[in-house]
PDB file of C-alpha atoms in Angstrom:
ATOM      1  CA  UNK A  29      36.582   1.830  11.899  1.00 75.00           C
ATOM      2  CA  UNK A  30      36.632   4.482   9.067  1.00 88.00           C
ATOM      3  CA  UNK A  31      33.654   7.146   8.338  1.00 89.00           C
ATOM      4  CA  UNK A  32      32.176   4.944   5.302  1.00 89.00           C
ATOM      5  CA  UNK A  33      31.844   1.562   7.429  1.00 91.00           C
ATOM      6  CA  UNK A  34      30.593   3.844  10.574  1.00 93.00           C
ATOM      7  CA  UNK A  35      27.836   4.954   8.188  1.00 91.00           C
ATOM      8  CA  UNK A  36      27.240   1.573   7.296  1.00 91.00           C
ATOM      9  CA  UNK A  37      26.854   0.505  11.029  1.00 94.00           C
ATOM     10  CA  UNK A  38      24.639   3.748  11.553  1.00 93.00           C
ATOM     11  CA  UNK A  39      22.129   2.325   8.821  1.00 91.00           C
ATOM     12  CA  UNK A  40      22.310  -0.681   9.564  1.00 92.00           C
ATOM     13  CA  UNK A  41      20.812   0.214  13.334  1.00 94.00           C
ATOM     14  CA  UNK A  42      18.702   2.503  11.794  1.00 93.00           C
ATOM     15  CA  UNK A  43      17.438  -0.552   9.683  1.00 90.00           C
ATOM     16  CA  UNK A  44      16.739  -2.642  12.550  1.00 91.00           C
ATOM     17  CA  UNK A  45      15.156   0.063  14.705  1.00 92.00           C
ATOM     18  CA  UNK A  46      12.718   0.540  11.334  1.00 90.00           C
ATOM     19  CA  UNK A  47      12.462  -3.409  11.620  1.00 88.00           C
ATOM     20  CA  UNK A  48      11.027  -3.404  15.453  1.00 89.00           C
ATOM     21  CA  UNK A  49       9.000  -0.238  14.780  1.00 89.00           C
ATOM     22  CA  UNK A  50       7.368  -1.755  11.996  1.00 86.00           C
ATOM     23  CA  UNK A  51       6.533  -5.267  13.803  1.00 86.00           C
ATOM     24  CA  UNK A  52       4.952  -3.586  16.584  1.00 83.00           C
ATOM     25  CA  UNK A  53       2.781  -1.061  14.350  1.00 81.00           C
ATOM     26  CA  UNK A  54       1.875  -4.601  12.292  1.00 77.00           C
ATOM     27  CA  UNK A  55       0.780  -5.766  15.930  1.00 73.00           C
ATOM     28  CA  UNK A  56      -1.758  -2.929  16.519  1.00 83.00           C
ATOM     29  CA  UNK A  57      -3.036  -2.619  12.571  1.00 83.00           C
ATOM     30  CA  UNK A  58      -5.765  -4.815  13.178  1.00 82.00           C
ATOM     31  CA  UNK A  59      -6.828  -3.127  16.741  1.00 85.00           C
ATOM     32  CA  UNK A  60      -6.458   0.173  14.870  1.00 85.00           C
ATOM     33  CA  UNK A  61      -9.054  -1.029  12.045  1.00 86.00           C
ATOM     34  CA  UNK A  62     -11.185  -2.993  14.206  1.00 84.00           C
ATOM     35  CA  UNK A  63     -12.025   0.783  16.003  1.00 88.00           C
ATOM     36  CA  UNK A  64     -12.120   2.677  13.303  1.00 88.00           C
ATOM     37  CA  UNK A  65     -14.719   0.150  11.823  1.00 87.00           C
ATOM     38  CA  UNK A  66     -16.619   0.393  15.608  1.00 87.00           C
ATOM     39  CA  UNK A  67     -16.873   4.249  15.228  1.00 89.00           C
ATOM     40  CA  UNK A  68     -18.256   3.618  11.450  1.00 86.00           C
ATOM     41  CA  UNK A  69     -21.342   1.545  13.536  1.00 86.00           C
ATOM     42  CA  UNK A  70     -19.921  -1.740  11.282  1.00 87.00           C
ATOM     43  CA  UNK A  71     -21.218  -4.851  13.686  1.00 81.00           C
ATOM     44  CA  UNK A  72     -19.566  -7.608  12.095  1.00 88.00           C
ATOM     45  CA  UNK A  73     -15.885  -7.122  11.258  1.00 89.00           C
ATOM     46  CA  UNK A  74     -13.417  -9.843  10.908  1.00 90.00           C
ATOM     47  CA  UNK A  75     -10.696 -10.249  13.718  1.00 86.00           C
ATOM     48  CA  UNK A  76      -7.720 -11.177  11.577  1.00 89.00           C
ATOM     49  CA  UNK A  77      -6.064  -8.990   9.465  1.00 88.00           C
ATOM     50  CA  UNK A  78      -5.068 -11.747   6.914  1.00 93.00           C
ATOM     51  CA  UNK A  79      -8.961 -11.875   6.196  1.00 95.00           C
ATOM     52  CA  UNK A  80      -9.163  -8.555   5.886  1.00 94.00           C
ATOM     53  CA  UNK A  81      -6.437  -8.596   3.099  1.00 95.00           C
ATOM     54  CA  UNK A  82      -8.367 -11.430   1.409  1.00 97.00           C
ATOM     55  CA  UNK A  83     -11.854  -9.304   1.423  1.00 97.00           C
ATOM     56  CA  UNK A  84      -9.514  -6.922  -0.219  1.00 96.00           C
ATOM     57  CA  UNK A  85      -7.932  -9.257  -3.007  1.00 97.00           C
ATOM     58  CA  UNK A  86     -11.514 -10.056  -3.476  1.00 97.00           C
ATOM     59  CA  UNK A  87     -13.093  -6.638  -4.016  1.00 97.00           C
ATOM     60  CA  UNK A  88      -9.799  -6.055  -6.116  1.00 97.00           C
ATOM     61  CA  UNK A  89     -10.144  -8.714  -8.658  1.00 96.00           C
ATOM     62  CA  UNK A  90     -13.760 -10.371  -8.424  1.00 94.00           C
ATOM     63  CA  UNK A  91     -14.970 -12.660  -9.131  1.00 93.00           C
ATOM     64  CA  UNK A  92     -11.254 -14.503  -8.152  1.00 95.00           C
ATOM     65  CA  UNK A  93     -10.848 -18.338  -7.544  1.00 94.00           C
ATOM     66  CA  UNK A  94      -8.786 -19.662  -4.322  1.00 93.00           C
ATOM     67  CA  UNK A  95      -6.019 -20.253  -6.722  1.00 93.00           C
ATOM     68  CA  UNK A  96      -5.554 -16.453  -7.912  1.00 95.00           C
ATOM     69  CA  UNK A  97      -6.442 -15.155  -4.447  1.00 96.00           C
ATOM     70  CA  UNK A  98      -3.187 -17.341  -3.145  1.00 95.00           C
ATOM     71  CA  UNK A  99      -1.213 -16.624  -5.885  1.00 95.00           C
ATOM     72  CA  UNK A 100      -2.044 -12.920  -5.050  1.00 95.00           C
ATOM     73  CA  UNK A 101      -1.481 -13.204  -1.543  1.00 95.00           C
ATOM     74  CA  UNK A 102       1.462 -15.212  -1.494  1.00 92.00           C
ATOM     75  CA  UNK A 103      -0.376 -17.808   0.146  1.00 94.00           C
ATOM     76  CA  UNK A 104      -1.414 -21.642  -0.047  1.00 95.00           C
ATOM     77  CA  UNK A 105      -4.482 -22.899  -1.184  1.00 93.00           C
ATOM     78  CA  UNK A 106      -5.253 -24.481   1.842  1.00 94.00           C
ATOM     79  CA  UNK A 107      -4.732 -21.210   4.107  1.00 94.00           C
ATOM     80  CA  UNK A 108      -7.073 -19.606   1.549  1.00 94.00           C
ATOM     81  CA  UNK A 109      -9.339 -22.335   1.523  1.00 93.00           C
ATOM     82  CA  UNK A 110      -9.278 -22.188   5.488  1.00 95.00           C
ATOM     83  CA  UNK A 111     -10.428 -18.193   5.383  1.00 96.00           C
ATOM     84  CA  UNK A 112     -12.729 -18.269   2.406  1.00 95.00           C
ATOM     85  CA  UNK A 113     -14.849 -20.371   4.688  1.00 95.00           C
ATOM     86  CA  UNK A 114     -14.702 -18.632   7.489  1.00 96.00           C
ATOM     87  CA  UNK A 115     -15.107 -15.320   5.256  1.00 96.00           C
ATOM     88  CA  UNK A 116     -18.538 -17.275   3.691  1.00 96.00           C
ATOM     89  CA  UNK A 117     -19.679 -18.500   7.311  1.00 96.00           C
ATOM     90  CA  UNK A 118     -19.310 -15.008   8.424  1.00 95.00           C
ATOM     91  CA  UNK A 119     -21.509 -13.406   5.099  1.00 95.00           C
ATOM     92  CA  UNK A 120     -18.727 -11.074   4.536  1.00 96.00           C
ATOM     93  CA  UNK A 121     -18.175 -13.133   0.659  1.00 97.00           C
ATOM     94  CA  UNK A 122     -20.186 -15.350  -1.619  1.00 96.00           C
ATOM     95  CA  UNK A 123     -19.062 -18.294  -3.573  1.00 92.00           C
ATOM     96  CA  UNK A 124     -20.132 -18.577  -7.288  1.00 90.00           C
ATOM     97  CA  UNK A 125     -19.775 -21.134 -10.122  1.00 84.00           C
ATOM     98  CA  UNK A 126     -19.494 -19.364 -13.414  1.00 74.00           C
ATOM     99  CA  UNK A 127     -21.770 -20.198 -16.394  1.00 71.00           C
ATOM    100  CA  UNK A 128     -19.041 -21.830 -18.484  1.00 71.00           C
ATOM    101  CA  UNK A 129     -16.993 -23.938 -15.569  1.00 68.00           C
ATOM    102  CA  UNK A 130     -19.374 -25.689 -13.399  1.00 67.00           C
ATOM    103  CA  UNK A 131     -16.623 -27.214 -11.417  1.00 77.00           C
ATOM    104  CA  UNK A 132     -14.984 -24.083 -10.109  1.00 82.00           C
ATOM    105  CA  UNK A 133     -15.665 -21.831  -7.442  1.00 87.00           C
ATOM    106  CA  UNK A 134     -15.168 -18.293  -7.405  1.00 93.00           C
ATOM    107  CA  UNK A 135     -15.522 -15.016  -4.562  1.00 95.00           C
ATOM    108  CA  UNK A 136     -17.762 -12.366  -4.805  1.00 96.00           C
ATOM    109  CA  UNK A 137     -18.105  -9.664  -1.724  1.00 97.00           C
ATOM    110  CA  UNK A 138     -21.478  -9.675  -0.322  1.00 96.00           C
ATOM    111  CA  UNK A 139     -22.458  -6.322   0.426  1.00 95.00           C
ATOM    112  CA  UNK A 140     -21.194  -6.504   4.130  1.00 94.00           C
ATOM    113  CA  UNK A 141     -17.421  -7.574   2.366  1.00 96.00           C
ATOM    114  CA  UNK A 142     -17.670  -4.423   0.318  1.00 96.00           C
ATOM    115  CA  UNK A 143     -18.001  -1.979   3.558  1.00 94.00           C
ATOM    116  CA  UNK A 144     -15.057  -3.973   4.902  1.00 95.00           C
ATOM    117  CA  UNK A 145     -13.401  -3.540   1.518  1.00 96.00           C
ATOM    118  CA  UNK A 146     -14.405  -0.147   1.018  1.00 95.00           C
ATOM    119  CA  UNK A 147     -13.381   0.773   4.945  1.00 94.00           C
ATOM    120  CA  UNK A 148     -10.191  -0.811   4.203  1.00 94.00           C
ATOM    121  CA  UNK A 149      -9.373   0.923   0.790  1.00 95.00           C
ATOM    122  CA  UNK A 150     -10.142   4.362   2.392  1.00 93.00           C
ATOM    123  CA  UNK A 151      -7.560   3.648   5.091  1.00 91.00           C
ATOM    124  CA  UNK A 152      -4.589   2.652   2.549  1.00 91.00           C
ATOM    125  CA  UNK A 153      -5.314   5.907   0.925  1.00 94.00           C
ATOM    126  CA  UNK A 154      -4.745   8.005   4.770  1.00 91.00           C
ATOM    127  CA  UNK A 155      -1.360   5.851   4.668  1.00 90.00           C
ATOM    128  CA  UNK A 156      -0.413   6.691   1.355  1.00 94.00           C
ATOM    129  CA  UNK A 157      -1.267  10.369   1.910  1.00 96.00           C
ATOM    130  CA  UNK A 158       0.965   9.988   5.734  1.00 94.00           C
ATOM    131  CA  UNK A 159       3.700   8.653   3.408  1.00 94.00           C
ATOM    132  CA  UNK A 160       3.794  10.416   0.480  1.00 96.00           C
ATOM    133  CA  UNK A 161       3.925  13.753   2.751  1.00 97.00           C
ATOM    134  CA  UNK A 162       6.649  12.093   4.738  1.00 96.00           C
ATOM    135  CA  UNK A 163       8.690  12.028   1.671  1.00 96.00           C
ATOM    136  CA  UNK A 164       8.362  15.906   0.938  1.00 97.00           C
ATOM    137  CA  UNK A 165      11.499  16.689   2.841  1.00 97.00           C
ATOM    138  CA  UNK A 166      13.349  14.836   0.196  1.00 97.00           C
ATOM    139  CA  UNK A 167      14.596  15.844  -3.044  1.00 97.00           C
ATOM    140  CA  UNK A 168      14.376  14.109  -6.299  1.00 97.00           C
ATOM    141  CA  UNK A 169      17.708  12.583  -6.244  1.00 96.00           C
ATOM    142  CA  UNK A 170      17.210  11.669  -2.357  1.00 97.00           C
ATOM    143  CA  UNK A 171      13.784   9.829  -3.533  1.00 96.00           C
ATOM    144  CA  UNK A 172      15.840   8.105  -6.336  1.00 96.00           C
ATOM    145  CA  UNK A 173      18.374   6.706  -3.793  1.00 95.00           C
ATOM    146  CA  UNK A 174      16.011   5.920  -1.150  1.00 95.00           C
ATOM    147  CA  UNK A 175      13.730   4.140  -4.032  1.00 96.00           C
ATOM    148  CA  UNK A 176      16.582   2.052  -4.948  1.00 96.00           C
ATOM    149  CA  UNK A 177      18.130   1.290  -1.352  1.00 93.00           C
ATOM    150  CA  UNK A 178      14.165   0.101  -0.477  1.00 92.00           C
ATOM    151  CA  UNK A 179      14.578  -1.997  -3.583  1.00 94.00           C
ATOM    152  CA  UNK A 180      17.627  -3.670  -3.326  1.00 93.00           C
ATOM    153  CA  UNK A 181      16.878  -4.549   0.348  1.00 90.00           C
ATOM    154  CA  UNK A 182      13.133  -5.990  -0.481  1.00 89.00           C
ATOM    155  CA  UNK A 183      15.172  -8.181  -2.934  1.00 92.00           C
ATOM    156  CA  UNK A 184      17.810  -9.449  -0.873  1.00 91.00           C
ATOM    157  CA  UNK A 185      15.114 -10.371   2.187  1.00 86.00           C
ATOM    158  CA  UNK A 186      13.166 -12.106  -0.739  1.00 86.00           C
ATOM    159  CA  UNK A 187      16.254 -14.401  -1.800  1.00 87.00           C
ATOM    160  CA  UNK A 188      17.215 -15.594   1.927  1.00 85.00           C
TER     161      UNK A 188
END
């Protein structure tokens, strides 16, 4: 085996080691935000992350139709459908019918939603912050390659 396809097998573990590391910190993200919403004295928090995500879309784009919020999430209608109730059950979102289309429903945060949303948005702002300063040891030619390596991988896992 010559240097180049060592280096190849060396990132390629690497990759995979990122890979496990990653599906075990996605394992713990809701625990993690779950306590952090505890410590905020938030009662009612929602146990799934997914809904989380959709309180997010929500406060993002409101009002937003299930058809939007799936298209955003890269989910189906139905699993949408399936959360927005549970979401509306739970008061954390309101359903509306706007003034010109009767026939349509649309998502609004009730005021519980937007301390979930705003909780949320607060934390992705920590993890940006934890990322961006985990990229300072890089230069800008490093960030260019790195950019484009992140890239070209995201695509390639998105055409299997």
């Amino acid at each position: 085996m010559d240097s180049n396809d060592r280096t190849k097998q060396l990132l390629y573990d690497q990759f995979i080691r990122f890979l496990h590391v990653y599906e075990n910190h996605k394992d713990t993200e809701i625990e993690h935000f779950l306590s952090i919403a505890q410590r905020e004295s938030m009662d009612k928090i929602p146990q799934h992350l997914t809904a989380v995500h959709m309180i997010d879309c929500i406060g993002k784009h409101e009002p937003i139709n299930n058809t939007a919020i799936a298209e955003a999430m890269n989910l189906s209608k139905a699993s949408i459908t399936k959360i927005g109730n549970k979401l509306l059950e739970e008061g954390f979102v309101k359903r509306t019918k706007m003034n010109d289309n009767k026939k349509e429903s649309y998502f609004r945060l009730s005021p519980q939603g937007k301390k979930i949303f705003e909780l949320h948005e607060r934390l992705h702002v920590l993890e940006a912050e934890r990322f961006h300063r985990s990229l300072d040891k890089y230069s800008e030619p490093e960030l260019k390659i790195i950019h484009q390596f992140l890239h070209d991988s995201s695509m390639d896992m998105e055409s299997r």
